[in-house]
Amino acid sequence: MTYSRIIGTGSHLPEKVLTNADLERIVDTNDQWIRERTGIHERRVVGENESTIDLAEGAARNAMSAAGVDKSDIDLIIVATTTPDRVFPSTACLLQQRLDIHGCPAFDVQAVCTGFIYAVGVADSMIRSGAANTALIVGAEAMSRIIDWSDRGTCVLFGDGAGAVVLQASEEPGILTTRLHADGAYEELLYVPYGVSTNPDKIRDGEAYVQMRGNEVFRVAVKTLGRIVDETLAETGLEKSDIDWLIPHQANIRIINATARKLDLPLERVVVTVDTHGNTSAASVPMALDVAVRDGRIRQDELLLMEAFGGGFTWGSVLVRY
Ligand code: UT7
């Protein structure tokens, strides 16, 4: 049986740091509120001449180097992003060009904060079916570009960055299961009101911003992530106690804590980056994974549960033997 294995991880953050103190000067907020309600201390944001593709390229190169693969080994590229550089070509095609890779399939996946989990799910299916052997999967976002910097309900939450993994076919597991879900009925709780086919003028005038009914999103997120934990374990017949690391989407420390409690997992076994990254949407899970791989916390053969929840609503999980 063929599985897909993670053989390398990488990430890339923009240099510019935006602290809670910086935000106090922009909107009516304060460091204490942001820390207590979200767990965020600071986040990174792209500079004027920087964009999603720059972050994606940095993360992709780091992951390929960690995996020890050459550009000629990559036969599939998927980029998860909500903030692409262009309407087209896709960010994946732009990345392919930057990496001087030619001919393999390259496409974007748009599932907002769950985008990386979706991309891994698609790549895993393609690798197991034999359609690909070595896939480069990137979650990359410049969320700061679609934030209303006068809305304290959203501007304190988001950050920019990119994370990546290289997945390769293997006889050894590998990814054990991926669970992907969506329910479009929740559109009104979390959305950007304009798009290129409806109000292109609003995009041009910079008015296409994230709108969120945070408290309602919070409640659905906690409930839904609790359910996906049960579903993922039931699918594989594994127990909560088998999980070595939870690598959650980094939206809010209180949501992360609720999922850890559901798993009876001590917080030392949860990878938390929300304090320094904020919510980087599709980039948050692969960046958290990379941080914990590089600082030596995550070791080979450990069982990792990655999960995410976001606009759509979309949600999903990946259970992987590292
Ligand atoms: O990644 C995609 C999915 N997104 C999420 O999972 C985000 C989910 N939601 C959340 O993380 C939380 O709901 C928030 C962090 C957005 C908000 O926390 P909350 O505990 O749900 O606060 P709230 O919206 O109920 O607001 C409580 C109070 C309100 O004031 P009043 O009405 O009680 O006087 C807000 O106006 O906090 C106020 N508030 C703020 N105060 C200072 C809202 N934003 C701020 C702010 N600074 N930035």
Short mmCIF file of C-alpha atoms and ligand atoms in Angstrom, two decimals:
data_model
loop_
_atom_site.label_atom_id
_atom_site.label_comp_id
_atom_site.label_asym_id
_atom_site.label_seq_id
_atom_site.Cartn_x
_atom_site.Cartn_y
_atom_site.Cartn_z
CA MET A 1 0.00 0.00 0.00
CA THR A 2 1.22 3.49 -0.84
CA TYR A 3 1.08 6.28 1.73
CA SER A 4 2.29 9.85 1.61
CA ARG A 5 4.90 10.94 4.17
CA ILE A 6 6.02 14.40 5.23
CA ILE A 7 9.74 14.45 4.36
CA GLY A 8 10.46 18.14 4.94
CA THR A 9 8.91 21.30 6.39
CA GLY A 10 9.65 25.00 5.95
CA SER A 11 8.28 28.43 6.74
CA HIS A 12 8.87 32.06 6.00
CA LEU A 13 7.74 35.19 7.83
CA PRO A 14 7.89 38.80 6.67
CA GLU A 15 10.35 40.90 8.67
CA LYS A 16 7.96 43.62 9.78
CA VAL A 17 6.60 43.00 13.31
CA LEU A 18 3.34 44.59 14.44
CA THR A 19 2.93 44.47 18.23
CA ASN A 20 -0.20 44.97 20.30
CA ALA A 21 1.30 48.30 21.39
CA ASP A 22 1.51 49.31 17.71
CA LEU A 23 -2.21 48.48 17.32
CA GLU A 24 -3.09 50.57 20.39
CA ARG A 25 -1.96 53.55 18.32
CA ILE A 26 -4.25 52.62 15.40
CA VAL A 27 -7.56 51.49 16.97
CA ASP A 28 -9.32 51.59 20.36
CA THR A 29 -7.79 48.43 21.80
CA ASN A 30 -5.23 47.44 24.40
CA ASP A 31 -2.53 44.83 24.89
CA GLN A 32 -4.31 43.24 27.86
CA TRP A 33 -7.57 42.69 25.94
CA ILE A 34 -5.76 41.18 22.95
CA ARG A 35 -3.61 38.85 25.08
CA GLU A 36 -6.48 37.70 27.30
CA ARG A 37 -9.08 37.22 24.55
CA THR A 38 -6.82 35.84 21.80
CA GLY A 39 -3.35 34.94 23.15
CA ILE A 40 -1.72 37.15 20.51
CA HIS A 41 1.27 39.35 21.48
CA GLU A 42 2.48 40.29 18.01
CA ARG A 43 2.13 39.33 14.35
CA ARG A 44 4.14 39.85 11.15
CA VAL A 45 2.91 41.84 8.16
CA VAL A 46 4.22 42.13 4.62
CA GLY A 47 6.10 45.24 3.56
CA GLU A 48 5.01 47.50 0.75
CA ASN A 49 6.87 45.58 -1.97
CA GLU A 50 6.29 42.11 -0.54
CA SER A 51 3.43 39.74 -1.35
CA THR A 52 2.09 36.23 -0.89
CA ILE A 53 4.36 34.74 -3.56
CA ASP A 54 7.50 36.01 -1.76
CA LEU A 55 6.40 34.29 1.44
CA ALA A 56 5.41 31.12 -0.45
CA GLU A 57 8.78 30.96 -2.20
CA GLY A 58 10.72 31.31 1.06
CA ALA A 59 8.70 28.56 2.76
CA ALA A 60 8.90 26.26 -0.29
CA ARG A 61 12.69 26.59 -0.58
CA ASN A 62 13.11 25.86 3.15
CA ALA A 63 10.89 22.77 2.95
CA MET A 64 12.65 21.44 -0.18
CA SER A 65 16.04 21.94 1.45
CA ALA A 66 14.89 20.19 4.66
CA ALA A 67 13.51 17.32 2.56
CA GLY A 68 16.70 17.08 0.52
CA VAL A 69 14.78 17.20 -2.75
CA ASP A 70 15.73 19.00 -5.93
CA LYS A 71 13.35 20.97 -8.18
CA SER A 72 13.44 18.03 -10.62
CA ASP A 73 11.88 15.76 -7.94
CA ILE A 74 8.72 17.87 -7.51
CA ASP A 75 5.82 16.59 -9.62
CA LEU A 76 2.90 18.41 -7.96
CA ILE A 77 2.54 21.92 -6.50
CA ILE A 78 -0.49 23.06 -4.50
CA VAL A 79 -0.71 26.46 -2.82
CA ALA A 80 -3.47 27.17 -0.29
CA THR A 81 -4.21 30.87 -0.17
CA THR A 82 -7.03 33.38 0.21
CA THR A 83 -4.80 36.27 -0.74
CA PRO A 84 -3.30 35.39 -4.15
CA ASP A 85 -1.00 37.84 -5.92
CA ARG A 86 -3.21 37.82 -8.99
CA VAL A 87 -6.58 36.59 -10.23
CA PHE A 88 -4.45 34.44 -12.50
CA PRO A 89 -1.98 32.83 -12.98
CA SER A 90 -2.51 30.92 -9.74
CA THR A 91 -0.02 31.46 -6.94
CA ALA A 92 1.05 27.84 -7.50
CA CYS A 93 1.99 28.64 -11.12
CA LEU A 94 3.85 31.78 -9.98
CA LEU A 95 5.69 29.64 -7.44
CA GLN A 96 6.49 27.05 -10.10
CA GLN A 97 8.04 29.83 -12.19
CA ARG A 98 10.09 31.15 -9.24
CA LEU A 99 11.41 27.65 -8.54
CA ASP A 100 12.19 27.04 -12.22
CA ILE A 101 10.00 23.91 -12.27
CA HIS A 102 8.27 23.09 -15.57
CA GLY A 103 5.40 20.83 -16.59
CA CYS A 104 4.02 19.35 -13.36
CA PRO A 105 0.45 20.23 -12.28
CA ALA A 106 0.27 23.38 -10.16
CA PHE A 107 -2.92 24.86 -8.73
CA ASP A 108 -4.34 26.85 -5.81
CA VAL A 109 -6.81 25.68 -3.22
CA GLN A 110 -9.10 28.23 -1.59
CA ALA A 111 -10.56 27.04 1.69
CA VAL A 112 -9.50 30.05 3.78
CA CYS A 113 -8.03 28.95 7.15
CA THR A 114 -8.56 25.26 6.30
CA GLY A 115 -6.75 25.66 2.97
CA PHE A 116 -3.56 23.84 3.97
CA ILE A 117 -5.53 20.88 5.37
CA TYR A 118 -7.52 20.72 2.10
CA ALA A 119 -4.31 20.92 0.03
CA VAL A 120 -2.74 18.07 2.00
CA GLY A 121 -5.94 16.04 1.57
CA VAL A 122 -5.86 16.51 -2.22
CA ALA A 123 -2.12 15.78 -2.47
CA ASP A 124 -2.45 12.68 -0.28
CA SER A 125 -5.19 11.32 -2.59
CA MET A 126 -3.05 12.03 -5.66
CA ILE A 127 0.02 10.37 -4.16
CA ARG A 128 -1.91 7.30 -2.99
CA SER A 129 -3.51 6.94 -6.43
CA GLY A 130 -0.10 7.16 -8.16
CA ALA A 131 -0.86 10.50 -9.85
CA ALA A 132 2.06 12.15 -8.05
CA ASN A 133 5.17 11.05 -6.19
CA THR A 134 6.68 14.16 -4.56
CA ALA A 135 4.37 17.09 -3.81
CA LEU A 136 5.17 20.60 -2.64
CA ILE A 137 2.29 21.91 -0.50
CA VAL A 138 2.30 25.52 0.66
CA GLY A 139 -0.04 27.60 2.80
CA ALA A 140 0.71 31.29 2.19
CA GLU A 141 -1.17 34.45 3.13
CA ALA A 142 -0.88 38.22 3.15
CA MET A 143 -4.02 38.66 5.29
CA SER A 144 -2.96 42.21 6.19
CA ARG A 145 -3.99 43.19 2.64
CA ILE A 146 -7.68 42.31 3.24
CA ILE A 147 -8.00 43.73 6.75
CA ASP A 148 -9.87 46.89 7.62
CA TRP A 149 -7.28 48.59 9.84
CA SER A 150 -10.02 50.66 11.49
CA ASP A 151 -11.99 47.56 12.64
CA ARG A 152 -10.68 46.51 16.05
CA GLY A 153 -12.80 43.34 15.89
CA THR A 154 -10.61 41.90 13.12
CA CYS A 155 -7.38 43.90 12.70
CA VAL A 156 -5.84 42.65 15.93
CA LEU A 157 -6.29 39.01 14.93
CA PHE A 158 -4.54 38.38 11.65
CA GLY A 159 -0.94 38.12 10.44
CA ASP A 160 1.04 37.19 7.33
CA GLY A 161 3.36 34.26 6.63
CA ALA A 162 3.83 30.99 4.78
CA GLY A 163 4.48 27.37 5.69
CA ALA A 164 5.23 24.38 3.46
CA VAL A 165 5.71 20.64 3.46
CA VAL A 166 7.11 18.18 0.94
CA LEU A 167 5.00 15.02 0.77
CA GLN A 168 6.41 11.90 -0.83
CA ALA A 169 5.08 8.44 -1.68
CA SER A 170 6.21 5.77 0.78
CA GLU A 171 5.42 2.19 1.74
CA GLU A 172 5.43 3.34 5.38
CA PRO A 173 2.65 5.52 6.86
CA GLY A 174 2.57 8.54 6.62
CA ILE A 175 -0.73 10.26 6.52
CA LEU A 176 -3.30 7.97 8.15
CA THR A 177 -6.43 9.94 7.33
CA THR A 178 -7.60 13.35 6.15
CA ARG A 179 -11.11 14.59 6.96
CA LEU A 180 -12.43 17.56 4.93
CA HIS A 181 -15.73 19.39 5.43
CA ALA A 182 -17.59 22.56 4.48
CA ASP A 183 -20.97 24.16 5.12
CA GLY A 184 -21.68 27.23 2.99
CA ALA A 185 -24.73 28.09 5.13
CA TYR A 186 -22.43 30.03 7.47
CA GLU A 187 -21.36 32.59 4.86
CA GLU A 188 -22.67 35.57 6.83
CA LEU A 189 -20.51 34.93 9.90
CA LEU A 190 -17.14 35.27 8.17
CA TYR A 191 -16.61 36.67 4.69
CA VAL A 192 -15.18 39.31 2.40
CA PRO A 193 -18.18 41.06 0.83
CA TYR A 194 -16.68 41.80 -2.60
CA GLY A 195 -15.01 39.81 -5.35
CA VAL A 196 -13.75 40.30 -8.86
CA SER A 197 -17.01 39.24 -10.55
CA THR A 198 -19.35 41.24 -8.30
CA ASN A 199 -17.79 44.53 -7.24
CA PRO A 200 -14.39 44.89 -8.89
CA ASP A 201 -14.48 48.62 -8.08
CA LYS A 202 -14.49 47.81 -4.36
CA ILE A 203 -11.41 45.64 -4.85
CA ARG A 204 -9.74 48.43 -6.81
CA ASP A 205 -10.62 50.97 -4.09
CA GLY A 206 -9.32 48.69 -1.35
CA GLU A 207 -12.66 48.03 0.36
CA ALA A 208 -12.70 44.23 0.16
CA TYR A 209 -12.09 43.52 3.83
CA VAL A 210 -12.70 40.59 6.17
CA GLN A 211 -16.03 40.85 8.01
CA MET A 212 -16.49 38.61 11.02
CA ARG A 213 -19.11 38.02 13.73
CA GLY A 214 -16.28 36.85 16.00
CA ASN A 215 -18.24 35.60 18.96
CA GLU A 216 -20.55 33.44 16.83
CA VAL A 217 -17.61 32.10 14.81
CA PHE A 218 -15.86 31.25 18.09
CA ARG A 219 -18.75 29.13 19.35
CA VAL A 220 -19.16 27.16 16.11
CA ALA A 221 -15.37 26.68 15.87
CA VAL A 222 -15.08 25.14 19.35
CA LYS A 223 -18.01 22.78 18.76
CA THR A 224 -16.91 21.78 15.26
CA LEU A 225 -13.26 21.16 16.15
CA GLY A 226 -14.40 18.97 19.06
CA ARG A 227 -16.44 16.90 16.60
CA ILE A 228 -13.61 16.54 14.07
CA VAL A 229 -11.29 15.20 16.76
CA ASP A 230 -13.77 12.40 17.52
CA GLU A 231 -14.38 11.73 13.83
CA THR A 232 -10.65 11.52 13.02
CA LEU A 233 -9.92 9.09 15.83
CA ALA A 234 -13.00 6.95 15.04
CA GLU A 235 -11.86 6.69 11.40
CA THR A 236 -8.49 5.21 12.38
CA GLY A 237 -9.45 3.30 15.54
CA LEU A 238 -6.78 5.23 17.49
CA GLU A 239 -7.29 6.63 21.00
CA LYS A 240 -6.86 10.19 22.27
CA SER A 241 -3.91 8.94 24.31
CA ASP A 242 -2.12 7.84 21.10
CA ILE A 243 -1.73 11.46 19.94
CA ASP A 244 1.71 12.92 20.63
CA TRP A 245 1.13 16.44 19.28
CA LEU A 246 -1.82 18.65 18.45
CA ILE A 247 -0.96 21.19 15.74
CA PRO A 248 -4.07 23.35 15.58
CA HIS A 249 -5.05 26.29 13.43
CA GLN A 250 -3.83 29.33 15.34
CA ALA A 251 -6.92 31.55 15.52
CA ASN A 252 -7.35 32.03 19.26
CA ILE A 253 -5.61 30.47 22.29
CA ARG A 254 -9.01 29.85 23.90
CA ILE A 255 -10.16 27.76 20.92
CA ILE A 256 -6.84 25.86 20.99
CA ASN A 257 -7.19 25.19 24.74
CA ALA A 258 -10.75 23.91 24.26
CA THR A 259 -9.59 21.40 21.62
CA ALA A 260 -6.68 20.28 23.82
CA ARG A 261 -9.11 19.73 26.72
CA LYS A 262 -11.35 17.66 24.43
CA LEU A 263 -8.29 15.47 23.67
CA ASP A 264 -7.21 15.33 27.37
CA LEU A 265 -3.89 16.58 26.02
CA PRO A 266 -1.61 18.63 28.33
CA LEU A 267 -0.71 22.02 26.88
CA GLU A 268 2.96 20.97 26.64
CA ARG A 269 1.80 18.65 23.83
CA VAL A 270 0.12 21.44 21.84
CA VAL A 271 2.10 23.54 19.36
CA VAL A 272 1.19 27.19 19.93
CA THR A 273 2.41 29.99 17.67
CA VAL A 274 -0.63 32.28 17.88
CA ASP A 275 1.30 34.47 20.36
CA THR A 276 3.87 35.55 17.75
CA HIS A 277 2.14 34.74 14.43
CA GLY A 278 -1.50 35.72 15.04
CA ASN A 279 -4.01 34.09 12.71
CA THR A 280 -2.25 33.54 9.39
CA SER A 281 -5.17 31.62 7.84
CA ALA A 282 -3.89 28.85 5.50
CA ALA A 283 -0.30 29.41 6.65
CA SER A 284 -0.92 28.83 10.34
CA VAL A 285 -0.82 25.01 10.56
CA PRO A 286 2.26 24.43 8.34
CA MET A 287 4.15 27.26 10.10
CA ALA A 288 3.35 25.77 13.53
CA LEU A 289 4.42 22.33 12.28
CA ASP A 290 7.71 23.73 10.98
CA VAL A 291 8.45 25.58 14.24
CA ALA A 292 8.02 22.40 16.30
CA VAL A 293 9.99 20.24 13.85
CA ARG A 294 12.89 22.69 13.75
CA ASP A 295 13.10 23.21 17.53
CA GLY A 296 13.25 19.43 17.96
CA ARG A 297 9.93 18.94 19.77
CA ILE A 298 8.41 16.75 17.05
CA ARG A 299 10.35 13.52 16.50
CA GLN A 300 10.15 10.82 13.89
CA ASP A 301 7.31 8.27 14.28
CA GLU A 302 5.26 10.54 16.55
CA LEU A 303 1.53 10.85 15.89
CA LEU A 304 0.42 14.38 14.92
CA LEU A 305 -3.13 15.72 14.69
CA MET A 306 -3.41 18.84 12.56
CA GLU A 307 -6.79 20.60 12.38
CA ALA A 308 -8.29 23.84 11.13
CA PHE A 309 -11.53 25.78 10.92
CA GLY A 310 -12.32 28.89 8.87
CA GLY A 311 -14.40 30.88 6.43
CA GLY A 312 -16.90 28.95 4.37
CA PHE A 313 -17.26 27.48 6.90
CA THR A 314 -14.61 24.93 6.11
CA TRP A 315 -12.96 22.57 8.56
CA GLY A 316 -10.80 19.49 8.49
CA SER A 317 -8.03 17.40 9.98
CA VAL A 318 -4.95 15.42 9.04
CA LEU A 319 -3.70 12.58 11.23
CA VAL A 320 -0.11 11.75 10.38
CA ARG A 321 2.67 9.49 11.61
CA TYR A 322 5.63 11.86 11.26
O1 UT7 B 1 -9.61 31.63 11.66
C1 UT7 B 1 -10.93 31.68 11.22
C2 UT7 B 1 -11.88 31.54 12.31
N1 UT7 B 1 -11.85 32.69 13.19
C3 UT7 B 1 -11.92 32.48 14.47
O2 UT7 B 1 -11.89 31.37 14.91
C4 UT7 B 1 -12.09 33.68 15.36
C5 UT7 B 1 -13.13 33.34 16.38
N2 UT7 B 1 -13.48 34.43 17.28
C6 UT7 B 1 -12.62 34.91 18.24
O3 UT7 B 1 -11.46 34.54 18.30
C7 UT7 B 1 -13.19 35.85 19.27
O4 UT7 B 1 -14.60 35.86 19.16
C8 UT7 B 1 -12.66 37.30 19.18
C9 UT7 B 1 -11.22 37.34 19.64
C10 UT7 B 1 -12.78 37.80 17.76
C11 UT7 B 1 -13.46 38.21 20.11
O5 UT7 B 1 -13.44 37.71 21.43
P1 UT7 B 1 -14.80 37.58 22.25
O6 UT7 B 1 -14.43 37.13 23.60
O7 UT7 B 1 -15.73 36.72 21.45
O8 UT7 B 1 -15.27 39.07 22.35
P2 UT7 B 1 -16.64 39.74 21.84
O9 UT7 B 1 -16.65 39.80 20.34
O10 UT7 B 1 -17.79 39.09 22.52
O11 UT7 B 1 -16.46 41.20 22.39
C12 UT7 B 1 -16.38 41.47 23.80
C13 UT7 B 1 -16.12 42.95 24.00
C14 UT7 B 1 -17.07 43.83 23.20
O12 UT7 B 1 -17.36 44.97 24.01
P3 UT7 B 1 -18.73 45.08 24.84
O13 UT7 B 1 -19.83 44.97 23.82
O14 UT7 B 1 -18.70 43.91 25.79
O15 UT7 B 1 -18.62 46.41 25.50
C15 UT7 B 1 -16.25 44.27 22.02
O16 UT7 B 1 -16.68 45.49 21.48
O17 UT7 B 1 -14.79 43.29 23.55
C16 UT7 B 1 -14.88 44.40 22.64
N3 UT7 B 1 -13.79 44.28 21.68
C17 UT7 B 1 -12.57 44.79 21.89
N4 UT7 B 1 -12.04 45.49 22.91
C18 UT7 B 1 -10.73 45.85 22.82
C19 UT7 B 1 -13.81 43.64 20.47
N5 UT7 B 1 -12.60 43.73 19.89
C20 UT7 B 1 -11.82 44.44 20.75
C21 UT7 B 1 -10.47 44.85 20.70
N6 UT7 B 1 -9.97 45.54 21.76
N7 UT7 B 1 -9.65 44.56 19.67
#
